mmCIF file of C-alpha atoms in Angstrom:
data_model
loop_
_atom_site.group_PDB
_atom_site.id
_atom_site.type_symbol
_atom_site.label_atom_id
_atom_site.label_comp_id
_atom_site.label_asym_id
_atom_site.label_seq_id
_atom_site.Cartn_x
_atom_site.Cartn_y
_atom_site.Cartn_z
ATOM 1 C CA MET A 11 -3.747 -13.042 15.782
ATOM 2 C CA GLU A 12 -6.976 -13.455 16.661
ATOM 3 C CA ALA A 13 -6.494 -11.463 20.135
ATOM 4 C CA TYR A 14 -5.226 -8.399 17.162
ATOM 5 C CA LYS A 15 -8.476 -9.127 15.063
ATOM 6 C CA ARG A 16 -10.684 -8.919 18.072
ATOM 7 C CA TRP A 17 -8.809 -4.888 19.543
ATOM 8 C CA VAL A 18 -9.617 -3.974 16.001
ATOM 9 C CA ARG A 19 -12.878 -5.111 15.383
ATOM 10 C CA ARG A 20 -13.593 -3.362 18.864
ATOM 11 C CA ASN A 21 -11.583 -0.190 18.112
ATOM 12 C CA ARG A 22 -12.704 0.085 14.202
ATOM 13 C CA ASP A 23 -13.065 3.664 14.360
ATOM 14 C CA TYR A 24 -10.152 4.366 15.674
ATOM 15 C CA VAL A 25 -8.365 2.427 12.941
ATOM 16 C CA ARG A 26 -9.690 3.640 10.258
ATOM 17 C CA GLN A 27 -8.851 7.039 11.545
ATOM 18 C CA LEU A 28 -5.405 5.912 12.312
ATOM 19 C CA SER A 29 -4.866 4.368 8.990
ATOM 20 C CA SER A 30 -6.920 7.720 7.013
ATOM 21 C CA LEU A 31 -3.946 9.924 8.488
ATOM 22 C CA ALA A 32 -1.041 7.900 8.121
ATOM 23 C CA SER A 33 -2.008 7.569 4.756
ATOM 24 C CA GLY A 34 -1.876 10.849 3.656
ATOM 25 C CA MET A 35 1.131 11.470 5.675
ATOM 26 C CA THR A 36 2.699 9.144 3.109
ATOM 27 C CA TRP A 37 2.542 12.277 0.707
ATOM 28 C CA LEU A 38 4.938 14.444 2.228
ATOM 29 C CA LEU A 39 7.787 12.206 2.834
ATOM 30 C CA PRO A 40 10.930 13.870 0.799
ATOM 31 C CA GLU A 41 11.386 12.669 -2.762
ATOM 32 C CA ARG A 42 8.618 10.677 -3.071
ATOM 33 C CA PHE A 43 9.245 10.509 -7.060
ATOM 34 C CA ALA A 44 13.087 10.175 -7.015
ATOM 35 C CA ALA A 45 14.309 6.992 -8.603
ATOM 36 C CA SER A 46 16.684 6.013 -5.652
ATOM 37 C CA GLU A 47 14.301 6.017 -3.063
ATOM 38 C CA ILE A 48 12.322 2.966 -2.369
ATOM 39 C CA GLY A 49 12.110 3.457 1.873
ATOM 40 C CA PRO A 50 8.717 5.741 1.178
ATOM 41 C CA GLU A 51 7.224 3.858 -1.323
ATOM 42 C CA ALA A 52 7.902 0.751 1.223
ATOM 43 C CA VAL A 53 6.529 2.432 3.837
ATOM 44 C CA SER A 54 3.078 3.851 1.526
ATOM 45 C CA SER A 55 3.094 -0.177 0.476
ATOM 46 C CA ILE A 56 3.189 -1.773 3.595
ATOM 47 C CA LEU A 57 0.810 0.624 5.169
ATOM 48 C CA GLY A 58 -1.462 -0.220 2.590
ATOM 49 C CA MET A 59 -1.733 -3.394 2.856
ATOM 50 C CA VAL A 60 -1.506 -3.532 6.758
ATOM 51 C CA THR A 61 -5.006 -1.197 6.314
ATOM 52 C CA THR A 62 -5.673 -3.956 3.381
ATOM 53 C CA VAL A 63 -5.538 -6.602 6.068
ATOM 54 C CA ASN A 64 -7.401 -4.386 8.712
ATOM 55 C CA GLU A 65 -10.656 -3.578 6.598
ATOM 56 C CA HIS A 66 -11.082 -7.636 6.006
ATOM 57 C CA ILE A 67 -11.370 -8.001 9.865
ATOM 58 C CA ILE A 68 -13.598 -5.464 10.158
ATOM 59 C CA GLU A 69 -16.107 -7.028 6.955
ATOM 60 C CA THR A 70 -15.844 -10.300 8.419
ATOM 61 C CA THR A 71 -16.375 -9.396 12.000
ATOM 62 C CA PRO A 72 -19.326 -12.495 13.513
ATOM 63 C CA THR A 73 -22.930 -11.269 13.811
ATOM 64 C CA SER A 74 -22.716 -13.670 16.496
ATOM 65 C CA VAL A 75 -21.593 -16.180 18.818
ATOM 66 C CA HIS A 76 -22.281 -19.017 16.744
ATOM 67 C CA THR A 77 -21.128 -17.512 13.355
ATOM 68 C CA SER A 78 -17.830 -17.300 14.613
ATOM 69 C CA SER A 79 -16.816 -20.571 13.055
ATOM 70 C CA ALA A 80 -17.671 -19.594 10.187
ATOM 71 C CA GLU A 81 -15.171 -17.167 9.138
ATOM 72 C CA THR A 82 -12.947 -18.793 6.185
ATOM 73 C CA SER A 83 -9.593 -19.996 6.902
ATOM 74 C CA PHE A 84 -8.201 -19.417 3.092
ATOM 75 C CA LEU A 85 -7.740 -15.862 1.806
ATOM 76 C CA PRO A 86 -9.617 -14.138 -0.195
ATOM 77 C CA LEU A 87 -9.744 -13.944 -4.636
ATOM 78 C CA SER A 88 -10.799 -10.013 -3.530
ATOM 79 C CA LEU A 89 -8.481 -9.859 -0.690
ATOM 80 C CA CYS A 90 -4.991 -11.137 -2.730
ATOM 81 C CA LEU A 91 -5.755 -8.790 -5.845
ATOM 82 C CA THR A 92 -6.149 -4.967 -2.805
ATOM 83 C CA LEU A 93 -2.546 -6.902 -1.392
ATOM 84 C CA LEU A 94 -1.471 -7.082 -5.061
ATOM 85 C CA ARG A 95 -2.008 -3.537 -5.626
ATOM 86 C CA ASP A 96 -0.451 -1.937 -2.694
ATOM 87 C CA LEU A 97 2.164 -4.521 -3.379
ATOM 88 C CA GLU A 98 2.537 -3.135 -7.204
ATOM 89 C CA THR A 99 4.268 0.487 -7.424
ATOM 90 C CA LEU A 100 6.828 -0.781 -5.080
ATOM 91 C CA ILE A 101 7.860 -3.576 -7.309
ATOM 92 C CA GLU A 102 8.208 -1.560 -10.217
ATOM 93 C CA VAL A 103 9.708 0.877 -7.565
ATOM 94 C CA VAL A 104 12.017 -1.965 -6.957
ATOM 95 C CA ALA A 105 13.007 -2.743 -10.466
ATOM 96 C CA GLU A 106 13.301 0.056 -11.786
ATOM 97 C CA GLN A 107 16.064 0.551 -9.870
ATOM 98 C CA LEU A 108 17.440 -2.688 -10.067
ATOM 99 C CA TYR A 109 16.878 -3.317 -13.673
ATOM 100 C CA GLY A 110 16.369 0.578 -14.818
ATOM 101 C CA GLU A 111 13.671 1.900 -17.211
ATOM 102 C CA ASP A 112 13.643 -0.090 -19.866
ATOM 103 C CA LYS A 113 13.475 -3.644 -18.209
ATOM 104 C CA LYS A 114 11.547 -2.748 -15.319
ATOM 105 C CA TRP A 115 8.246 -3.611 -17.560
ATOM 106 C CA ASN A 116 9.586 -7.578 -17.404
ATOM 107 C CA LEU A 117 8.737 -7.553 -13.194
ATOM 108 C CA ILE A 118 5.218 -4.788 -14.019
ATOM 109 C CA ALA A 119 4.134 -7.487 -16.634
ATOM 110 C CA LEU A 120 4.554 -10.386 -14.180
ATOM 111 C CA THR A 121 2.534 -8.258 -11.364
ATOM 112 C CA GLU A 122 -0.092 -7.666 -14.283
ATOM 113 C CA ALA A 123 -0.517 -11.632 -15.167
ATOM 114 C CA ALA A 124 -0.477 -12.635 -11.656
ATOM 115 C CA LYS A 125 -3.879 -10.287 -11.739
ATOM 116 C CA VAL A 126 -5.051 -11.940 -14.079
ATOM 117 C CA CYS A 127 -4.995 -14.579 -13.571
ATOM 118 C CA VAL A 128 -6.455 -14.002 -9.532
ATOM 119 C CA ARG A 129 -9.277 -12.160 -11.611
ATOM 120 C CA LEU A 130 -10.320 -15.672 -14.137
ATOM 121 C CA ALA A 131 -10.493 -17.460 -11.040
ATOM 122 C CA ALA A 132 -12.554 -14.503 -9.219
ATOM 123 C CA PHE A 133 -14.668 -14.530 -12.227
ATOM 124 C CA ARG A 134 -15.187 -18.419 -12.715
ATOM 125 C CA THR A 135 -15.764 -18.627 -8.807
ATOM 126 C CA THR A 136 -18.397 -16.310 -8.248
ATOM 127 C CA GLY A 137 -20.348 -17.640 -11.179
ATOM 128 C CA TYR A 138 -19.274 -15.025 -14.140
ATOM 129 C CA LYS A 139 -20.631 -12.251 -12.311
ATOM 130 C CA MET A 140 -19.042 -8.607 -13.220
ATOM 131 C CA LEU A 141 -15.898 -8.010 -11.043
ATOM 132 C CA LEU A 142 -16.771 -4.871 -9.138
ATOM 133 C CA GLN A 143 -13.947 -2.653 -8.769
ATOM 134 C CA GLY A 144 -11.184 -4.980 -10.592
ATOM 135 C CA GLY A 145 -12.366 -7.945 -8.751
ATOM 136 C CA GLU A 146 -11.661 -6.039 -5.180
ATOM 137 C CA THR A 147 -15.013 -6.343 -3.976
ATOM 138 C CA GLU A 148 -17.388 -9.273 -4.088
ATOM 139 C CA ASN A 149 -20.359 -9.269 -6.254
ATOM 140 C CA LEU A 150 -22.385 -10.483 -3.453
ATOM 141 C CA GLU A 151 -25.788 -9.063 -5.278
ATOM 142 C CA HIS A 152 -28.221 -12.065 -6.386
ATOM 143 C CA SER A 153 -30.519 -11.737 -9.644
ATOM 144 C CA ASP A 154 -33.132 -13.737 -11.278
ATOM 145 C CA ASP A 155 -31.085 -14.739 -14.050
ATOM 146 C CA LEU A 156 -27.634 -16.501 -11.974
ATOM 147 C CA SER A 157 -30.192 -18.862 -10.474
ATOM 148 C CA PRO A 158 -29.244 -22.297 -11.153
ATOM 149 C CA GLN A 159 -31.337 -24.767 -13.449
ATOM 150 C CA GLY A 160 -34.709 -25.524 -12.225
ATOM 151 C CA ASN A 161 -34.406 -28.094 -9.338
ATOM 152 C CA MET A 162 -31.327 -29.362 -10.795
ATOM 153 C CA GLY A 163 -28.819 -31.363 -8.556
ATOM 154 C CA HIS A 164 -31.537 -31.381 -6.047
ATOM 155 C CA LEU A 165 -32.627 -34.963 -4.618
ATOM 156 C CA ARG A 166 -36.052 -36.851 -4.449
ATOM 157 C CA LYS A 167 -37.513 -36.067 -1.589
ATOM 158 C CA PRO A 168 -39.224 -38.840 -0.070
ATOM 159 C CA ILE A 169 -43.658 -39.336 1.132
ATOM 160 C CA GLN A 170 -43.992 -39.956 4.741
ATOM 161 C CA ASN A 171 -46.816 -42.228 5.336
ATOM 162 C CA GLN A 172 -48.375 -39.721 8.077
ATOM 163 C CA GLY A 173 -50.039 -42.982 10.200
ATOM 164 C CA LEU A 174 -47.235 -45.511 10.576
ATOM 165 C CA GLY A 175 -44.016 -42.387 10.672
ATOM 166 C CA VAL A 176 -42.449 -44.140 8.365
ATOM 167 C CA ASN A 177 -40.600 -42.736 5.066
ATOM 168 C CA HIS A 178 -41.407 -44.648 1.778
ATOM 169 C CA PRO A 179 -39.245 -43.845 -1.256
ATOM 170 C CA GLN A 180 -41.101 -41.801 -4.202
ATOM 171 C CA GLY A 181 -43.159 -44.317 -6.646
ATOM 172 C CA LEU A 182 -44.160 -47.142 -3.897
ATOM 173 C CA ASN A 183 -47.004 -47.720 -2.794
ATOM 174 C CA SER A 184 -47.280 -48.789 0.705
ATOM 175 C CA TRP A 185 -50.500 -51.042 0.495
ATOM 176 C CA ASN A 186 -48.547 -54.114 -1.506
ATOM 177 C CA LEU A 187 -46.129 -56.324 -0.464
ATOM 178 C CA GLU A 188 -43.500 -54.559 -1.534
ATOM 179 C CA GLY A 189 -44.271 -51.561 -0.114
ATOM 180 C CA ARG A 190 -45.126 -53.759 3.541
ATOM 181 C CA ALA A 191 -41.791 -55.223 3.354
ATOM 182 C CA MET A 192 -39.651 -51.778 2.423
ATOM 183 C CA SER A 193 -41.441 -50.583 5.411
ATOM 184 C CA ALA A 194 -40.442 -53.639 7.853
ATOM 185 C CA LEU A 195 -37.027 -52.829 6.888
ATOM 186 C CA SER A 196 -36.700 -48.873 7.184
ATOM 187 C CA SER A 197 -38.855 -49.531 10.391
ATOM 188 C CA PHE A 198 -36.421 -52.195 11.605
ATOM 189 C CA GLY A 199 -33.336 -50.237 10.579
ATOM 190 C CA GLN A 200 -34.545 -47.159 12.439
ATOM 191 C CA ASN A 201 -35.332 -49.273 15.738
ATOM 192 C CA ALA A 202 -32.063 -51.153 15.565
ATOM 193 C CA ARG A 203 -29.876 -47.473 15.349
ATOM 194 C CA MET A 204 -32.286 -45.912 17.530
ATOM 195 C CA VAL A 205 -30.690 -48.924 20.567
ATOM 196 C CA SER A 206 -26.993 -48.917 19.192
ATOM 197 C CA GLU A 207 -26.698 -44.759 20.179
ATOM 198 C CA PRO A 208 -26.551 -43.245 23.395
ATOM 199 C CA THR A 209 -29.298 -40.999 24.410
ATOM 200 C CA TRP A 210 -26.782 -38.406 25.347
ATOM 201 C CA LEU A 211 -25.291 -38.655 21.215
ATOM 202 C CA HIS A 212 -29.150 -37.876 20.489
ATOM 203 C CA ARG A 213 -29.058 -34.734 23.036
ATOM 204 C CA VAL A 214 -25.970 -33.427 21.170
ATOM 205 C CA GLN A 215 -26.558 -33.872 17.556
ATOM 206 C CA GLN A 216 -30.149 -31.983 18.454
ATOM 207 C CA GLN A 217 -28.333 -28.937 20.112
ATOM 208 C CA GLN A 218 -25.278 -29.050 17.304
ATOM 209 C CA ALA A 219 -28.737 -29.261 14.306
ATOM 210 C CA ILE A 220 -30.360 -25.677 16.634
ATOM 211 C CA LEU A 221 -26.709 -24.262 17.010
ATOM 212 C CA GLU A 222 -25.181 -24.878 13.135
ATOM 213 C CA PRO A 223 -27.933 -24.826 10.988
ATOM 214 C CA PRO A 224 -26.893 -26.468 7.091
ATOM 215 C CA ALA A 225 -25.449 -24.295 5.125
ATOM 216 C CA LYS A 226 -26.060 -23.575 1.762
ATOM 217 C CA ILE A 227 -24.814 -25.012 -1.130
ATOM 218 C CA ILE A 228 -24.221 -23.132 -4.104
ATOM 219 C CA ARG A 229 -23.276 -24.448 -7.441
ATOM 220 C CA THR A 230 -21.189 -22.037 -9.639
ATOM 221 C CA PRO A 231 -22.715 -23.188 -13.088
ATOM 222 C CA SER A 232 -19.349 -24.261 -15.914
ATOM 223 C CA LEU A 233 -18.806 -21.873 -18.404
ATOM 224 C CA SER A 234 -20.538 -23.823 -21.536
ATOM 225 C CA THR A 235 -24.141 -23.847 -19.058
ATOM 226 C CA PHE A 236 -23.616 -20.441 -18.890
ATOM 227 C CA LEU A 237 -23.350 -19.955 -22.448
ATOM 228 C CA SER A 238 -26.037 -22.527 -23.246
ATOM 229 C CA GLU A 239 -28.459 -20.552 -20.536
ATOM 230 C CA LYS A 240 -27.679 -16.651 -21.727
ATOM 231 C CA GLY A 241 -26.601 -17.527 -25.540
ATOM 232 C CA ILE A 242 -24.990 -14.636 -27.254
ATOM 233 C CA ARG A 243 -25.759 -11.955 -24.941
ATOM 234 C CA GLY A 244 -23.522 -14.418 -21.668
ATOM 235 C CA GLY A 245 -20.812 -14.883 -24.676
ATOM 236 C CA LEU A 246 -20.579 -11.146 -25.107
ATOM 237 C CA PHE A 247 -20.532 -9.821 -21.786
ATOM 238 C CA VAL A 248 -18.107 -13.451 -20.532
ATOM 239 C CA THR A 249 -16.043 -11.930 -23.510
ATOM 240 C CA GLY A 250 -16.335 -7.861 -22.675
ATOM 241 C CA GLU A 251 -15.336 -8.542 -19.250
ATOM 242 C CA THR A 252 -12.650 -11.120 -20.117
ATOM 243 C CA MET A 253 -10.968 -8.114 -22.336
ATOM 244 C CA PHE A 254 -11.299 -5.809 -19.011
ATOM 245 C CA VAL A 255 -9.114 -8.267 -17.591
ATOM 246 C CA LEU A 256 -6.455 -8.673 -20.236
ATOM 247 C CA ARG A 257 -6.273 -5.208 -21.187
ATOM 248 C CA PRO A 258 -3.426 -3.867 -18.635
ATOM 249 C CA LEU A 259 -1.553 -6.863 -19.473
ATOM 250 C CA ILE A 260 -1.918 -5.873 -23.462
ATOM 251 C CA TYR A 261 -1.120 -2.941 -22.742
ATOM 252 C CA VAL A 262 2.388 -3.877 -20.753
ATOM 253 C CA LEU A 263 3.512 -6.440 -23.192
ATOM 254 C CA LEU A 264 3.374 -3.886 -25.854
ATOM 255 C CA VAL A 265 4.744 -0.993 -24.168
ATOM 256 C CA ARG A 266 8.031 -3.228 -23.334
ATOM 257 C CA LYS A 267 8.178 -4.048 -26.582
ATOM 258 C CA TYR A 268 7.867 -0.717 -28.638
ATOM 259 C CA GLY A 269 8.223 1.692 -25.375
ATOM 260 C CA THR A 270 6.259 4.614 -23.707
ATOM 261 C CA GLN A 271 6.587 6.958 -26.360
ATOM 262 C CA SER A 272 4.929 4.581 -29.221
ATOM 263 C CA TRP A 273 1.579 5.203 -30.151
ATOM 264 C CA PHE A 274 1.081 1.816 -30.813
ATOM 265 C CA PRO A 275 -0.299 0.668 -27.524
ATOM 266 C CA TRP A 276 -2.045 3.416 -26.455
ATOM 267 C CA PHE A 277 -4.585 3.170 -29.615
ATOM 268 C CA ILE A 278 -4.308 -0.916 -28.854
ATOM 269 C CA SER A 279 -5.621 -0.443 -25.038
ATOM 270 C CA LEU A 280 -7.527 2.137 -26.049
ATOM 271 C CA ALA A 281 -9.367 -0.041 -28.367
ATOM 272 C CA VAL A 282 -9.864 -2.932 -25.778
ATOM 273 C CA ASP A 283 -11.388 -1.252 -23.855
ATOM 274 C CA LEU A 284 -13.714 0.395 -26.105
ATOM 275 C CA ILE A 285 -14.566 -2.738 -27.729
ATOM 276 C CA GLY A 286 -14.958 -4.430 -24.636
ATOM 277 C CA ASN A 287 -17.225 -1.737 -23.296
ATOM 278 C CA SER A 288 -19.299 -1.948 -26.083
ATOM 279 C CA MET A 289 -19.408 -5.810 -25.619
ATOM 280 C CA LEU A 290 -20.837 -5.466 -21.854
ATOM 281 C CA SER A 291 -23.513 -2.117 -23.209
ATOM 282 C CA ALA A 292 -24.582 -5.090 -26.006
ATOM 283 C CA THR A 293 -25.488 -7.202 -23.235
ATOM 284 C CA THR A 294 -28.251 -5.089 -22.131
ATOM 285 C CA MET A 295 -30.131 -3.537 -25.235
ATOM 286 C CA SER A 296 -33.413 -4.628 -26.941
ATOM 287 C CA GLN A 297 -34.917 -5.339 -22.917
ATOM 288 C CA ASP A 298 -38.223 -4.699 -23.397
ATOM 289 C CA SER A 299 -37.961 -8.195 -25.646
ATOM 290 C CA ARG A 300 -39.860 -11.274 -24.149
ATOM 291 C CA ASN A 301 -36.689 -12.835 -24.358
ATOM 292 C CA ASP A 302 -33.655 -10.435 -23.406
ATOM 293 C CA GLN A 303 -35.459 -9.644 -20.111
ATOM 294 C CA HIS A 304 -33.376 -12.771 -18.590
ATOM 295 C CA PHE A 305 -30.289 -10.675 -18.879
ATOM 296 C CA GLN A 306 -30.055 -7.692 -16.403
ATOM 297 C CA PHE A 307 -27.253 -6.151 -14.429
ATOM 298 C CA SER A 308 -27.866 -5.149 -10.880
ATOM 299 C CA ARG A 309 -27.498 -1.451 -9.748
ATOM 300 C CA SER A 310 -23.666 -1.991 -8.325
ATOM 301 C CA GLU A 311 -22.359 -3.571 -11.607
ATOM 302 C CA LYS A 312 -24.445 -0.568 -13.865
ATOM 303 C CA ASP A 313 -21.949 1.516 -11.265
ATOM 304 C CA GLU A 314 -19.005 -0.618 -11.888
ATOM 305 C CA LEU A 315 -19.613 0.310 -15.677
ATOM 306 C CA LYS A 316 -19.264 3.898 -14.993
ATOM 307 C CA ARG A 317 -16.675 3.602 -12.604
ATOM 308 C CA ARG A 318 -14.994 1.812 -15.788
ATOM 309 C CA LYS A 319 -15.852 4.600 -18.357
ATOM 310 C CA LEU A 320 -14.615 6.765 -16.138
ATOM 311 C CA LEU A 321 -11.203 5.186 -15.843
ATOM 312 C CA TRP A 322 -10.505 6.344 -19.834
ATOM 313 C CA VAL A 323 -9.757 9.631 -18.191
ATOM 314 C CA LEU A 324 -6.601 7.988 -17.356
ATOM 315 C CA TYR A 325 -4.850 8.130 -21.102
ATOM 316 C CA LEU A 326 -4.806 11.896 -21.255
ATOM 317 C CA MET A 327 -1.875 11.353 -18.882
ATOM 318 C CA ARG A 328 -0.372 8.004 -20.158
ATOM 319 C CA ASP A 329 2.838 8.626 -23.106
ATOM 320 C CA PRO A 330 2.973 9.468 -25.741
ATOM 321 C CA PHE A 331 -0.504 11.563 -25.119
ATOM 322 C CA PHE A 332 0.716 12.740 -21.802
ATOM 323 C CA SER A 333 4.113 14.640 -23.219
ATOM 324 C CA LYS A 334 3.177 15.589 -26.305
ATOM 325 C CA TYR A 335 -0.239 17.436 -24.989
ATOM 326 C CA THR A 336 -1.233 16.873 -21.105
ATOM 327 C CA ARG A 337 1.826 18.155 -19.629
ATOM 328 C CA ARG A 338 2.093 21.137 -22.359
ATOM 329 C CA ARG A 339 -1.189 22.321 -20.822
ATOM 330 C CA LEU A 340 -0.432 21.481 -17.207
ATOM 331 C CA GLU A 341 2.508 23.775 -17.696
ATOM 332 C CA SER A 342 1.405 27.001 -19.240
ATOM 333 C CA THR A 343 -2.120 26.277 -16.527
ATOM 334 C CA GLN A 344 0.358 26.744 -13.867
ATOM 335 C CA LYS A 345 2.391 29.577 -15.198
ATOM 336 C CA THR A 346 -0.973 31.834 -15.738
ATOM 337 C CA VAL A 347 -2.315 31.146 -11.967
ATOM 338 C CA GLU A 348 1.223 32.099 -10.261
ATOM 339 C CA PRO A 349 0.623 35.430 -9.570
ATOM 340 C CA VAL A 350 -2.107 34.700 -7.756
ATOM 341 C CA PRO A 351 -1.316 34.141 -4.088
ATOM 342 C CA ILE A 352 -2.430 30.935 -2.687
ATOM 343 C CA VAL A 353 -4.402 29.272 -5.443
ATOM 344 C CA GLY A 354 -1.074 29.986 -7.695
ATOM 345 C CA PHE A 355 0.968 27.997 -4.063
ATOM 346 C CA PHE A 356 -1.735 25.299 -4.331
ATOM 347 C CA ALA A 357 -1.637 24.810 -8.079
ATOM 348 C CA GLU A 358 1.997 24.067 -8.274
ATOM 349 C CA LYS A 359 2.066 21.603 -5.991
ATOM 350 C CA LEU A 360 -1.155 19.526 -7.178
ATOM 351 C CA ILE A 361 1.143 19.925 -11.221
ATOM 352 C CA GLU A 362 3.839 18.830 -9.127
ATOM 353 C CA LEU A 363 2.606 15.815 -8.176
ATOM 354 C CA LEU A 364 0.264 15.147 -10.952
ATOM 355 C CA ILE A 365 3.715 15.134 -12.957
ATOM 356 C CA GLY A 366 5.434 12.896 -10.821
ATOM 357 C CA ALA A 367 3.170 10.435 -10.305
ATOM 358 C CA GLN A 368 2.662 10.061 -14.370
ATOM 359 C CA THR A 369 6.130 8.721 -13.888
ATOM 360 C CA ARG A 370 4.863 5.294 -12.670
ATOM 361 C CA TYR A 371 2.645 3.294 -14.220
ATOM 362 C CA THR A 372 1.105 1.899 -11.396
ATOM 363 C CA TYR A 373 -0.636 5.623 -10.589
ATOM 364 C CA MET A 374 -2.047 5.746 -13.853
ATOM 365 C CA SER A 375 -2.715 1.873 -15.178
ATOM 366 C CA GLY A 376 -6.547 1.916 -14.020
ATOM 367 C CA SER A 377 -6.418 -1.994 -13.253
#
């Protein structure tokens, strides 16, 4: 595995170009959207997972020799979400062939439930920061409002007696009897340790201290701490982000119960999106007052809010809206441009891909 990592990092440009070419070629596979064709979708999913792993290897390239030991040995939650996204379409196709159109929603619901659990865990471990790209991109930007409470968690530093080179606990007077006794005991302990430990061990410890500086401990605030610091706006933010995470699962469960041609799941999903986005937007309102300036979104988080609003376009591609309105518009457009030699050909292929992709929930889920 280490040899493969080194090869990917040395040939990162070649690997990315090859992955892009292979991903584009999957759209040309025959009968991609046929109900009985699992093979093309399996090829697409496997290529997507390989591309995801390669990108993770490239992004975690050590910057120096000394940082090679800092690579994480566990699977990041963002990588787990990306792998689930690459695999969910294959799960849908297999479930549809094995269990039928109606019962396939059981496996889709399990997949969405797994994504909800991973996203909530990522939301917790990042200190309740906004999930970028649905949690597939780590939110590494720091803002002043996410800092821990003051100096809590830091131990009191000892006061050094500059004349004797001895550390005294804070608050002790080194000139009284108790202070002189503590100084003598501290000096005796330091000298005894110096005698008992060999010289080579000190050299090794000094070299390790230079090459491997102590890692900075980042304490993740608990939910109660976060809400107490942020107040009402913090509660709105957590509620809005939780609604964004739960929305796909809610939609799938309602479709599983009422069917794809029912307007109830469509309207409930849209309502959850609108209410959740309104709560997130409310956290940044009235920023002119001093009490509200402590809660602000970073640039990447503002871009994420714009991305989520763009995903609302997918409601035009979901049933029953698609079958009643969007599909008729696409077919009429195809008939209009069909006589044009080149434009008609590409329009026909594009509309064919859109209609085929609409039959798959995972392509139009926006999750």
